[in-house]
Amino acid sequence: MAVYSLIIIFCVSFLILVSLYLLNSKEGVENSLEQHPETVGKFYNETTDKFLEVYGEIIQAFRTKDVDSYLNYTAKNMRLANGMKLIDAGCGVAGPAMHFAELFKDIAIDACSISEVQIEKASQNILNKNLGAKINTTLCDYHYLDKNFNLNSYDRVYFLESYGHSQDKKKLLDAAWEVLKPGGMVYIKDLFAREVEGEWEQHYIDKICEDINEAYKYHIGSLYETLSILRKKGYLLHFVKIPEVNEDEFENLSISNDFQNLFNIGKIESWDNYVFPIDFFEILAEKPRFSSEIERHLYFMNKS
Ligand SMILES: C[S@@+](CC[C@H](N)C(=O)[O-])C[C@H]1O[C@@H](n2cnc3c(N)ncnc32)[C@H](O)[C@@H]1O
C-alpha cells in the first residue's frame, strides 16, 4: 500500500513539475515576444550615433553609392504620388521620410520609431529642414500601428529595413492592414535568409543569420512565411523582387562591413569560406478595395 502511495505521490509531483515547466516556458516565450521591441529601442538608443557616423541619415544596408538615387527608386516602386498619406514604420532619424517629403509637394507622413533617441533626432532634423507641415513623428511600437494611427486612412505603410526587427510578423502585418485604406499598400524592403541546396551550407547560413539577429536585435524573416501571412490576410501581392539597381551604382554593402569592423557589431572575422547569408527583396502588397473572399473577381474586372 505504502509503495502505491509513493508511486501516486511521485506521479502527481511529476505532473505538477511538468505543468509548471510548460507554463513557465510559455510565459517565457510570450514575455520575450512582448519585451523584444524594448530591446530594439534600447539597441538604437545606444547605437544611433554610431549608425549616423557610418551610414548617415539613411540607415539601410542595401543602397546605391548615391543614396538619393536609391530613395528615388524606392519612391517609384512604392508608387508614391501627390496627395498620399504614408506611415514610415521604423523611420530611423527620418532620412527617407524627409527625402519623400521633399520629392512630393503634397504628401503627409507619420514616421514612427521605437527609439526615443531616434525620434528626438528625427524631430530635430524635420524642424531644421522645415518639413514639420508634412512629417509627424511618433514614438511607438509598430506592432500597434492600429492603436496609434487612424484606421482605414493610409495609402502606404512602408518598412525600409525595419520589418526584420519584428518578432511577430503576423501581428505587424495585421496592424498595417487596419490602418491602410482599401486600395492602400504595404511596402517592405528587407533582408531574408538565403536558401541553398547543400545541407552544410544551409546550416552555415542559418548560423550566420542567428549571429546577425543577435548582433542587430533582428529576426531575419523567411520570405515564404511573409508571403503566406500576406496572402492569408487577403493582401493582393503586386510584386516580390530583388531591388534592381545598376551594378556599378550598387554600394556593395561596404558601409555595413565598415560598421561591423568599426564597432565590432557582428564583425566578420574572416572572409575565407564566408557564405553570404541573406538576399534582399522588395514586396508590394495591396489591401483590396473589394472583399477578397466574396468579390475577388470584381477586383480584376474593375481594374482599368
Ligand atoms: C535599420 S533601421 C532603418 C531606419 C530607416 N527605415 C532608414 O531607412 O533609415 C530600423 C528601424 O526600425 C525601427 N524599429 C524596429 N523595431 C521597431 C518597432 N517594434 N516599432 C517601431 N520601430 C521599430 C528602429 O527603431 C529603426 O528606426
mmCIF file of C-alpha atoms and ligand atoms in Angstrom:
data_model
loop_
_atom_site.group_PDB
_atom_site.id
_atom_site.type_symbol
_atom_site.label_atom_id
_atom_site.label_comp_id
_atom_site.label_asym_id
_atom_site.label_seq_id
_atom_site.Cartn_x
_atom_site.Cartn_y
_atom_site.Cartn_z
ATOM 1 C CA MET A 1 0.000 0.000 0.000
ATOM 2 C CA ALA A 2 2.802 2.362 1.005
ATOM 3 C CA VAL A 3 4.533 1.618 -2.294
ATOM 4 C CA TYR A 4 1.351 2.509 -4.250
ATOM 5 C CA SER A 5 1.031 5.779 -2.316
ATOM 6 C CA LEU A 6 4.640 6.609 -3.079
ATOM 7 C CA ILE A 7 4.108 5.893 -6.782
ATOM 8 C CA ILE A 8 0.968 8.082 -6.840
ATOM 9 C CA ILE A 9 2.761 10.920 -4.992
ATOM 10 C CA PHE A 10 5.674 10.602 -7.415
ATOM 11 C CA CYS A 11 3.380 10.688 -10.472
ATOM 12 C CA VAL A 12 1.371 13.665 -9.195
ATOM 13 C CA SER A 13 4.573 15.596 -8.329
ATOM 14 C CA PHE A 14 5.983 14.782 -11.745
ATOM 15 C CA LEU A 15 2.825 16.036 -13.483
ATOM 16 C CA ILE A 16 2.850 19.245 -11.412
ATOM 17 C CA LEU A 17 6.512 19.856 -12.277
ATOM 18 C CA VAL A 18 5.906 19.257 -15.995
ATOM 19 C CA SER A 19 2.873 21.617 -15.975
ATOM 20 C CA LEU A 20 4.873 24.306 -14.159
ATOM 21 C CA TYR A 21 7.705 23.922 -16.651
ATOM 22 C CA LEU A 22 5.348 24.166 -19.651
ATOM 23 C CA LEU A 23 3.559 27.171 -18.143
ATOM 24 C CA ASN A 24 6.867 28.886 -17.455
ATOM 25 C CA SER A 25 8.294 28.267 -20.881
ATOM 26 C CA LYS A 26 5.040 29.528 -22.492
ATOM 27 C CA GLU A 27 5.208 32.681 -20.367
ATOM 28 C CA GLY A 28 8.868 32.953 -21.201
ATOM 29 C CA VAL A 29 8.132 32.941 -24.906
ATOM 30 C CA GLU A 30 5.247 35.377 -24.543
ATOM 31 C CA ASN A 31 7.302 37.684 -22.342
ATOM 32 C CA SER A 32 10.208 37.639 -24.697
ATOM 33 C CA LEU A 33 7.805 38.450 -27.557
ATOM 34 C CA GLU A 34 6.377 41.336 -25.582
ATOM 35 C CA GLN A 35 9.757 42.571 -24.441
ATOM 36 C CA HIS A 36 11.533 42.360 -27.742
ATOM 37 C CA PRO A 37 10.632 45.837 -29.100
ATOM 38 C CA GLU A 38 12.027 47.352 -25.906
ATOM 39 C CA THR A 39 15.329 45.603 -26.558
ATOM 40 C CA VAL A 40 15.343 47.011 -30.104
ATOM 41 C CA GLY A 41 14.578 50.504 -28.773
ATOM 42 C CA LYS A 42 17.426 50.255 -26.285
ATOM 43 C CA PHE A 43 19.758 48.986 -29.023
ATOM 44 C CA TYR A 44 19.021 52.023 -31.225
ATOM 45 C CA ASN A 45 19.167 54.430 -28.288
ATOM 46 C CA GLU A 46 22.692 53.226 -27.672
ATOM 47 C CA THR A 47 23.893 52.848 -31.276
ATOM 48 C CA THR A 48 22.181 55.551 -33.352
ATOM 49 C CA ASP A 49 25.173 57.915 -33.089
ATOM 50 C CA LYS A 50 27.390 55.124 -34.395
ATOM 51 C CA PHE A 51 24.985 54.387 -37.254
ATOM 52 C CA LEU A 52 24.872 58.091 -38.151
ATOM 53 C CA GLU A 53 28.659 58.243 -38.181
ATOM 54 C CA VAL A 54 28.915 55.474 -40.760
ATOM 55 C CA TYR A 55 25.569 55.345 -42.598
ATOM 56 C CA GLY A 56 24.457 58.975 -42.425
ATOM 57 C CA GLU A 57 20.716 59.585 -42.140
ATOM 58 C CA ILE A 58 19.709 56.573 -44.244
ATOM 59 C CA ILE A 59 20.227 53.515 -42.093
ATOM 60 C CA GLN A 60 19.975 50.820 -44.752
ATOM 61 C CA ALA A 61 22.498 48.202 -45.763
ATOM 62 C CA PHE A 62 21.261 47.743 -49.355
ATOM 63 C CA ARG A 63 21.683 51.048 -51.181
ATOM 64 C CA THR A 64 23.408 52.674 -54.120
ATOM 65 C CA LYS A 65 26.538 54.827 -53.798
ATOM 66 C CA ASP A 66 24.333 57.876 -54.294
ATOM 67 C CA VAL A 67 21.721 57.148 -51.657
ATOM 68 C CA ASP A 68 19.312 59.799 -53.009
ATOM 69 C CA SER A 69 19.014 57.889 -56.256
ATOM 70 C CA TYR A 70 18.159 54.766 -54.259
ATOM 71 C CA LEU A 71 15.403 56.616 -52.400
ATOM 72 C CA ASN A 72 14.029 57.876 -55.733
ATOM 73 C CA TYR A 73 13.969 54.272 -56.883
ATOM 74 C CA THR A 74 12.179 53.300 -53.642
ATOM 75 C CA ALA A 75 9.559 56.049 -54.111
ATOM 76 C CA LYS A 76 8.905 54.819 -57.646
ATOM 77 C CA ASN A 77 8.467 51.205 -56.550
ATOM 78 C CA MET A 78 6.229 52.234 -53.673
ATOM 79 C CA ARG A 79 4.175 54.032 -56.344
ATOM 80 C CA LEU A 80 4.112 57.221 -54.301
ATOM 81 C CA ALA A 81 2.080 60.141 -55.621
ATOM 82 C CA ASN A 82 0.982 63.576 -54.523
ATOM 83 C CA GLY A 83 -1.927 63.630 -52.111
ATOM 84 C CA MET A 84 -0.937 60.405 -50.335
ATOM 85 C CA LYS A 85 -0.823 59.682 -46.599
ATOM 86 C CA LEU A 86 2.032 57.413 -45.521
ATOM 87 C CA ILE A 87 3.298 55.652 -42.442
ATOM 88 C CA ASP A 88 7.058 55.178 -42.240
ATOM 89 C CA ALA A 89 7.151 52.200 -39.881
ATOM 90 C CA GLY A 90 10.627 52.176 -38.331
ATOM 91 C CA CYS A 91 11.721 55.601 -39.537
ATOM 92 C CA GLY A 92 15.244 55.862 -38.104
ATOM 93 C CA VAL A 93 16.134 59.556 -37.904
ATOM 94 C CA ALA A 94 13.614 60.326 -40.700
ATOM 95 C CA GLY A 95 16.171 60.315 -43.544
ATOM 96 C CA PRO A 96 13.833 58.528 -46.009
ATOM 97 C CA ALA A 97 10.700 60.393 -44.826
ATOM 98 C CA MET A 98 12.420 63.763 -45.372
ATOM 99 C CA HIS A 99 13.533 62.678 -48.828
ATOM 100 C CA PHE A 100 9.965 61.703 -49.829
ATOM 101 C CA ALA A 101 8.560 64.902 -48.299
ATOM 102 C CA GLU A 102 10.956 66.922 -50.446
ATOM 103 C CA LEU A 103 10.155 64.856 -53.526
ATOM 104 C CA PHE A 104 6.366 65.370 -53.335
ATOM 105 C CA LYS A 105 4.681 68.732 -52.891
ATOM 106 C CA ASP A 106 1.587 67.320 -51.260
ATOM 107 C CA ILE A 107 2.322 64.365 -49.016
ATOM 108 C CA ALA A 108 1.687 63.583 -45.329
ATOM 109 C CA ILE A 109 3.948 61.178 -43.459
ATOM 110 C CA ASP A 110 3.578 59.706 -39.993
ATOM 111 C CA ALA A 111 7.043 58.475 -39.080
ATOM 112 C CA CYS A 112 7.403 56.149 -36.104
ATOM 113 C CA SER A 113 10.287 54.502 -34.306
ATOM 114 C CA ILE A 114 10.672 52.501 -31.112
ATOM 115 C CA SER A 115 13.779 54.503 -30.134
ATOM 116 C CA GLU A 116 13.436 57.719 -28.117
ATOM 117 C CA VAL A 117 16.848 58.881 -29.300
ATOM 118 C CA GLN A 118 15.871 58.424 -32.940
ATOM 119 C CA ILE A 119 12.548 60.217 -32.524
ATOM 120 C CA GLU A 120 14.326 63.150 -30.849
ATOM 121 C CA LYS A 121 16.851 63.344 -33.679
ATOM 122 C CA ALA A 122 14.165 62.836 -36.343
ATOM 123 C CA SER A 123 12.070 65.685 -34.911
ATOM 124 C CA GLN A 124 15.099 67.986 -34.858
ATOM 125 C CA ASN A 125 16.039 67.055 -38.441
ATOM 126 C CA ILE A 126 12.488 67.713 -39.645
ATOM 127 C CA LEU A 127 12.476 71.079 -37.881
ATOM 128 C CA ASN A 128 15.844 72.016 -39.394
ATOM 129 C CA LYS A 129 14.554 71.222 -42.873
ATOM 130 C CA ASN A 130 11.283 72.999 -42.251
ATOM 131 C CA LEU A 131 9.274 69.878 -43.071
ATOM 132 C CA GLY A 132 7.090 69.927 -39.963
ATOM 133 C CA ALA A 133 3.945 70.538 -42.022
ATOM 134 C CA LYS A 134 4.453 67.255 -43.885
ATOM 135 C CA ILE A 135 6.009 64.855 -41.343
ATOM 136 C CA ASN A 136 4.855 63.940 -37.852
ATOM 137 C CA THR A 137 6.962 61.760 -35.593
ATOM 138 C CA THR A 138 5.590 59.263 -33.075
ATOM 139 C CA LEU A 139 7.415 57.119 -30.560
ATOM 140 C CA CYS A 140 5.609 53.795 -30.717
ATOM 141 C CA ASP A 141 5.871 50.088 -31.325
ATOM 142 C CA TYR A 142 4.863 49.415 -34.934
ATOM 143 C CA HIS A 143 3.079 46.225 -33.867
ATOM 144 C CA TYR A 144 0.432 48.632 -32.536
ATOM 145 C CA LEU A 145 0.035 50.893 -35.588
ATOM 146 C CA ASP A 146 -3.700 50.363 -35.208
ATOM 147 C CA LYS A 147 -3.627 51.820 -31.669
ATOM 148 C CA ASN A 148 -1.534 54.843 -32.635
ATOM 149 C CA PHE A 149 -2.891 55.927 -36.023
ATOM 150 C CA ASN A 150 -6.284 56.344 -37.675
ATOM 151 C CA LEU A 151 -7.837 53.213 -39.090
ATOM 152 C CA ASN A 152 -8.534 52.785 -42.839
ATOM 153 C CA SER A 153 -6.712 56.032 -43.596
ATOM 154 C CA TYR A 154 -3.302 55.448 -45.169
ATOM 155 C CA ASP A 155 -2.228 54.937 -48.784
ATOM 156 C CA ARG A 156 1.069 53.314 -47.839
ATOM 157 C CA VAL A 157 2.684 51.701 -44.831
ATOM 158 C CA TYR A 158 6.346 51.153 -45.592
ATOM 159 C CA PHE A 159 9.170 49.294 -43.884
ATOM 160 C CA LEU A 160 12.683 50.148 -45.040
ATOM 161 C CA GLU A 161 14.926 47.542 -43.402
ATOM 162 C CA SER A 162 12.783 47.773 -40.292
ATOM 163 C CA TYR A 163 10.370 44.851 -40.876
ATOM 164 C CA GLY A 164 13.014 42.278 -39.935
ATOM 165 C CA HIS A 165 13.196 43.596 -36.383
ATOM 166 C CA SER A 166 9.692 42.281 -35.766
ATOM 167 C CA GLN A 167 9.407 39.150 -33.680
ATOM 168 C CA ASP A 168 5.729 38.793 -34.620
ATOM 169 C CA LYS A 169 5.297 39.477 -38.304
ATOM 170 C CA LYS A 170 1.664 38.403 -38.415
ATOM 171 C CA LYS A 171 0.727 40.923 -35.728
ATOM 172 C CA LEU A 172 2.680 43.572 -37.619
ATOM 173 C CA LEU A 173 1.016 42.941 -40.980
ATOM 174 C CA ASP A 174 -2.405 42.701 -39.298
ATOM 175 C CA ALA A 175 -1.824 46.113 -37.709
ATOM 176 C CA ALA A 176 -0.733 47.565 -41.069
ATOM 177 C CA TRP A 177 -3.920 46.188 -42.646
ATOM 178 C CA GLU A 178 -6.043 48.036 -40.080
ATOM 179 C CA VAL A 179 -4.569 51.455 -40.840
ATOM 180 C CA LEU A 180 -4.464 51.056 -44.637
ATOM 181 C CA LYS A 181 -7.312 52.368 -46.761
ATOM 182 C CA PRO A 182 -8.906 49.846 -49.089
ATOM 183 C CA GLY A 183 -6.588 50.089 -52.088
ATOM 184 C CA GLY A 184 -3.673 51.117 -49.810
ATOM 185 C CA MET A 185 -0.436 49.169 -49.939
ATOM 186 C CA VAL A 186 2.250 47.832 -47.679
ATOM 187 C CA TYR A 187 5.827 48.014 -48.980
ATOM 188 C CA ILE A 188 8.658 46.021 -47.428
ATOM 189 C CA LYS A 189 12.316 46.201 -48.361
ATOM 190 C CA ASP A 190 14.383 43.879 -46.250
ATOM 191 C CA LEU A 191 16.802 41.030 -45.985
ATOM 192 C CA PHE A 192 15.620 37.428 -45.900
ATOM 193 C CA ALA A 193 17.535 34.239 -45.157
ATOM 194 C CA ARG A 194 19.151 32.687 -48.225
ATOM 195 C CA GLU A 195 18.255 29.183 -49.277
ATOM 196 C CA VAL A 196 20.626 26.714 -50.863
ATOM 197 C CA GLU A 197 20.546 23.034 -51.742
ATOM 198 C CA GLY A 198 23.604 21.996 -49.743
ATOM 199 C CA GLU A 199 22.732 20.899 -46.226
ATOM 200 C CA TRP A 200 26.035 22.003 -44.737
ATOM 201 C CA GLU A 201 25.926 25.364 -46.474
ATOM 202 C CA GLN A 202 22.315 25.923 -45.318
ATOM 203 C CA HIS A 203 23.342 25.106 -41.786
ATOM 204 C CA TYR A 204 26.146 27.661 -42.056
ATOM 205 C CA ILE A 205 23.746 30.288 -43.479
ATOM 206 C CA ASP A 206 21.306 29.717 -40.631
ATOM 207 C CA LYS A 207 24.123 30.089 -38.122
ATOM 208 C CA ILE A 208 25.292 33.414 -39.624
ATOM 209 C CA CYS A 209 21.675 34.628 -39.647
ATOM 210 C CA GLU A 210 21.460 33.790 -35.948
ATOM 211 C CA ASP A 211 24.612 35.834 -35.349
ATOM 212 C CA ILE A 212 23.185 38.792 -37.291
ATOM 213 C CA ASN A 213 19.931 38.518 -35.330
ATOM 214 C CA GLU A 214 21.839 38.540 -32.080
ATOM 215 C CA ALA A 215 24.115 41.441 -33.052
ATOM 216 C CA TYR A 216 21.392 43.677 -34.534
ATOM 217 C CA LYS A 217 18.381 42.563 -32.462
ATOM 218 C CA TYR A 218 16.851 41.233 -35.665
ATOM 219 C CA HIS A 219 14.529 38.387 -36.593
ATOM 220 C CA ILE A 220 15.554 37.781 -40.193
ATOM 221 C CA GLY A 221 12.355 36.659 -41.841
ATOM 222 C CA SER A 222 11.554 33.729 -44.030
ATOM 223 C CA LEU A 223 10.312 35.039 -47.359
ATOM 224 C CA TYR A 224 7.679 32.313 -47.584
ATOM 225 C CA GLU A 225 6.329 32.985 -44.117
ATOM 226 C CA THR A 226 5.898 36.658 -45.024
ATOM 227 C CA LEU A 227 4.194 35.867 -48.329
ATOM 228 C CA SER A 228 1.946 33.355 -46.597
ATOM 229 C CA ILE A 229 0.922 35.847 -43.898
ATOM 230 C CA LEU A 230 0.154 38.481 -46.542
ATOM 231 C CA ARG A 231 -1.889 36.118 -48.704
ATOM 232 C CA LYS A 232 -3.818 34.555 -45.813
ATOM 233 C CA LYS A 233 -4.768 38.022 -44.600
ATOM 234 C CA GLY A 234 -6.146 38.849 -48.049
ATOM 235 C CA TYR A 235 -3.450 41.220 -49.299
ATOM 236 C CA LEU A 236 -3.012 41.156 -53.083
ATOM 237 C CA LEU A 237 0.630 40.653 -53.983
ATOM 238 C CA HIS A 238 1.713 43.120 -56.651
ATOM 239 C CA PHE A 239 5.332 42.033 -56.687
ATOM 240 C CA VAL A 240 8.158 40.291 -54.896
ATOM 241 C CA LYS A 241 11.529 41.008 -56.415
ATOM 242 C CA ILE A 242 15.127 41.827 -55.805
ATOM 243 C CA PRO A 243 15.985 45.528 -55.726
ATOM 244 C CA GLU A 244 17.075 46.281 -59.280
ATOM 245 C CA VAL A 245 19.955 48.711 -59.336
ATOM 246 C CA ASN A 246 22.806 49.046 -61.805
ATOM 247 C CA GLU A 247 25.805 47.013 -60.801
ATOM 248 C CA ASP A 248 28.169 49.992 -60.973
ATOM 249 C CA GLU A 249 25.850 52.084 -58.767
ATOM 250 C CA PHE A 250 25.441 49.401 -56.091
ATOM 251 C CA GLU A 251 27.161 50.330 -52.849
ATOM 252 C CA ASN A 252 28.444 46.749 -52.366
ATOM 253 C CA LEU A 253 27.431 46.657 -48.707
ATOM 254 C CA SER A 254 30.817 48.145 -47.866
ATOM 255 C CA ILE A 255 29.260 50.602 -45.390
ATOM 256 C CA SER A 256 27.804 47.670 -43.459
ATOM 257 C CA ASN A 257 31.192 45.988 -43.361
ATOM 258 C CA ASP A 258 32.846 49.226 -42.206
ATOM 259 C CA PHE A 259 30.215 49.495 -39.495
ATOM 260 C CA GLN A 260 30.800 45.947 -38.340
ATOM 261 C CA ASN A 261 34.552 46.413 -38.259
ATOM 262 C CA LEU A 262 34.482 49.821 -36.633
ATOM 263 C CA PHE A 263 32.047 48.955 -33.889
ATOM 264 C CA ASN A 264 32.592 45.244 -33.597
ATOM 265 C CA ILE A 265 28.890 44.508 -34.085
ATOM 266 C CA GLY A 266 28.544 41.159 -35.839
ATOM 267 C CA LYS A 267 32.090 41.535 -37.115
ATOM 268 C CA ILE A 268 33.087 39.135 -39.896
ATOM 269 C CA GLU A 269 36.312 37.626 -38.584
ATOM 270 C CA SER A 270 37.403 36.055 -41.843
ATOM 271 C CA TRP A 271 36.209 36.115 -45.458
ATOM 272 C CA ASP A 272 37.692 32.632 -46.015
ATOM 273 C CA ASN A 273 34.818 30.248 -46.738
ATOM 274 C CA TYR A 274 32.336 33.007 -45.854
ATOM 275 C CA VAL A 275 28.906 32.138 -47.202
ATOM 276 C CA PHE A 276 26.675 35.090 -47.991
ATOM 277 C CA PRO A 277 23.698 34.532 -45.695
ATOM 278 C CA ILE A 278 20.896 36.751 -46.995
ATOM 279 C CA ASP A 279 19.034 38.079 -50.029
ATOM 280 C CA PHE A 280 17.325 41.452 -50.234
ATOM 281 C CA PHE A 281 13.767 41.627 -51.541
ATOM 282 C CA GLU A 282 11.138 44.258 -52.165
ATOM 283 C CA ILE A 283 7.499 43.342 -51.601
ATOM 284 C CA LEU A 284 4.451 45.408 -52.546
ATOM 285 C CA ALA A 285 1.036 44.166 -51.418
ATOM 286 C CA GLU A 286 -2.384 45.800 -51.512
ATOM 287 C CA LYS A 287 -5.313 45.759 -49.128
ATOM 288 C CA PRO A 288 -8.020 45.144 -51.736
ATOM 289 C CA ARG A 289 -10.866 47.525 -52.407
ATOM 290 C CA PHE A 290 -13.240 44.579 -52.577
ATOM 291 C CA SER A 291 -13.762 41.795 -50.102
ATOM 292 C CA SER A 292 -11.201 39.282 -51.255
ATOM 293 C CA GLU A 293 -13.439 36.361 -50.243
ATOM 294 C CA ILE A 294 -16.736 37.349 -51.849
ATOM 295 C CA GLU A 295 -15.881 39.742 -54.637
ATOM 296 C CA ARG A 296 -12.348 38.880 -55.611
ATOM 297 C CA HIS A 297 -13.229 38.551 -59.305
ATOM 298 C CA LEU A 298 -14.613 42.124 -59.300
ATOM 299 C CA TYR A 299 -11.185 43.355 -58.368
ATOM 300 C CA PHE A 300 -9.744 42.198 -61.642
ATOM 301 C CA MET A 301 -12.793 43.293 -63.682
ATOM 302 C CA ASN A 302 -12.767 46.813 -62.269
ATOM 303 C CA LYS A 303 -9.087 47.437 -62.529
ATOM 304 C CA SER A 304 -8.528 49.647 -65.537
HETATM 305 C C1 LIG B 1 17.804 49.671 -39.795
HETATM 306 S S1 LIG B 1 16.841 50.944 -39.108
HETATM 307 C C2 LIG B 1 16.102 51.625 -40.568
HETATM 308 C C3 LIG B 1 15.673 53.058 -40.361
HETATM 309 C C4 LIG B 1 15.031 53.755 -41.538
HETATM 310 N N1 LIG B 1 13.990 52.956 -42.123
HETATM 311 C C5 LIG B 1 16.053 54.158 -42.586
HETATM 312 O O1 LIG B 1 15.936 53.664 -43.716
HETATM 313 O O2 LIG B 1 16.923 54.978 -42.280
HETATM 314 C C6 LIG B 1 15.472 50.047 -38.359
HETATM 315 C C7 LIG B 1 14.405 50.930 -37.760
HETATM 316 O O3 LIG B 1 13.300 50.118 -37.341
HETATM 317 C C8 LIG B 1 12.814 50.649 -36.120
HETATM 318 N N2 LIG B 1 12.059 49.618 -35.363
HETATM 319 C C9 LIG B 1 12.467 48.380 -35.060
HETATM 320 N N3 LIG B 1 11.526 47.754 -34.312
HETATM 321 C C10 LIG B 1 10.510 48.633 -34.170
HETATM 322 C C11 LIG B 1 9.245 48.577 -33.516
HETATM 323 N N4 LIG B 1 8.854 47.497 -32.832
HETATM 324 N N5 LIG B 1 8.441 49.653 -33.589
HETATM 325 C C12 LIG B 1 8.824 50.759 -34.266
HETATM 326 N N6 LIG B 1 10.024 50.882 -34.891
HETATM 327 C C13 LIG B 1 10.842 49.827 -34.856
HETATM 328 C C14 LIG B 1 14.069 51.083 -35.402
HETATM 329 O O4 LIG B 1 13.761 51.952 -34.338
HETATM 330 C C15 LIG B 1 14.836 51.743 -36.545
HETATM 331 O O5 LIG B 1 14.380 53.055 -36.694
#
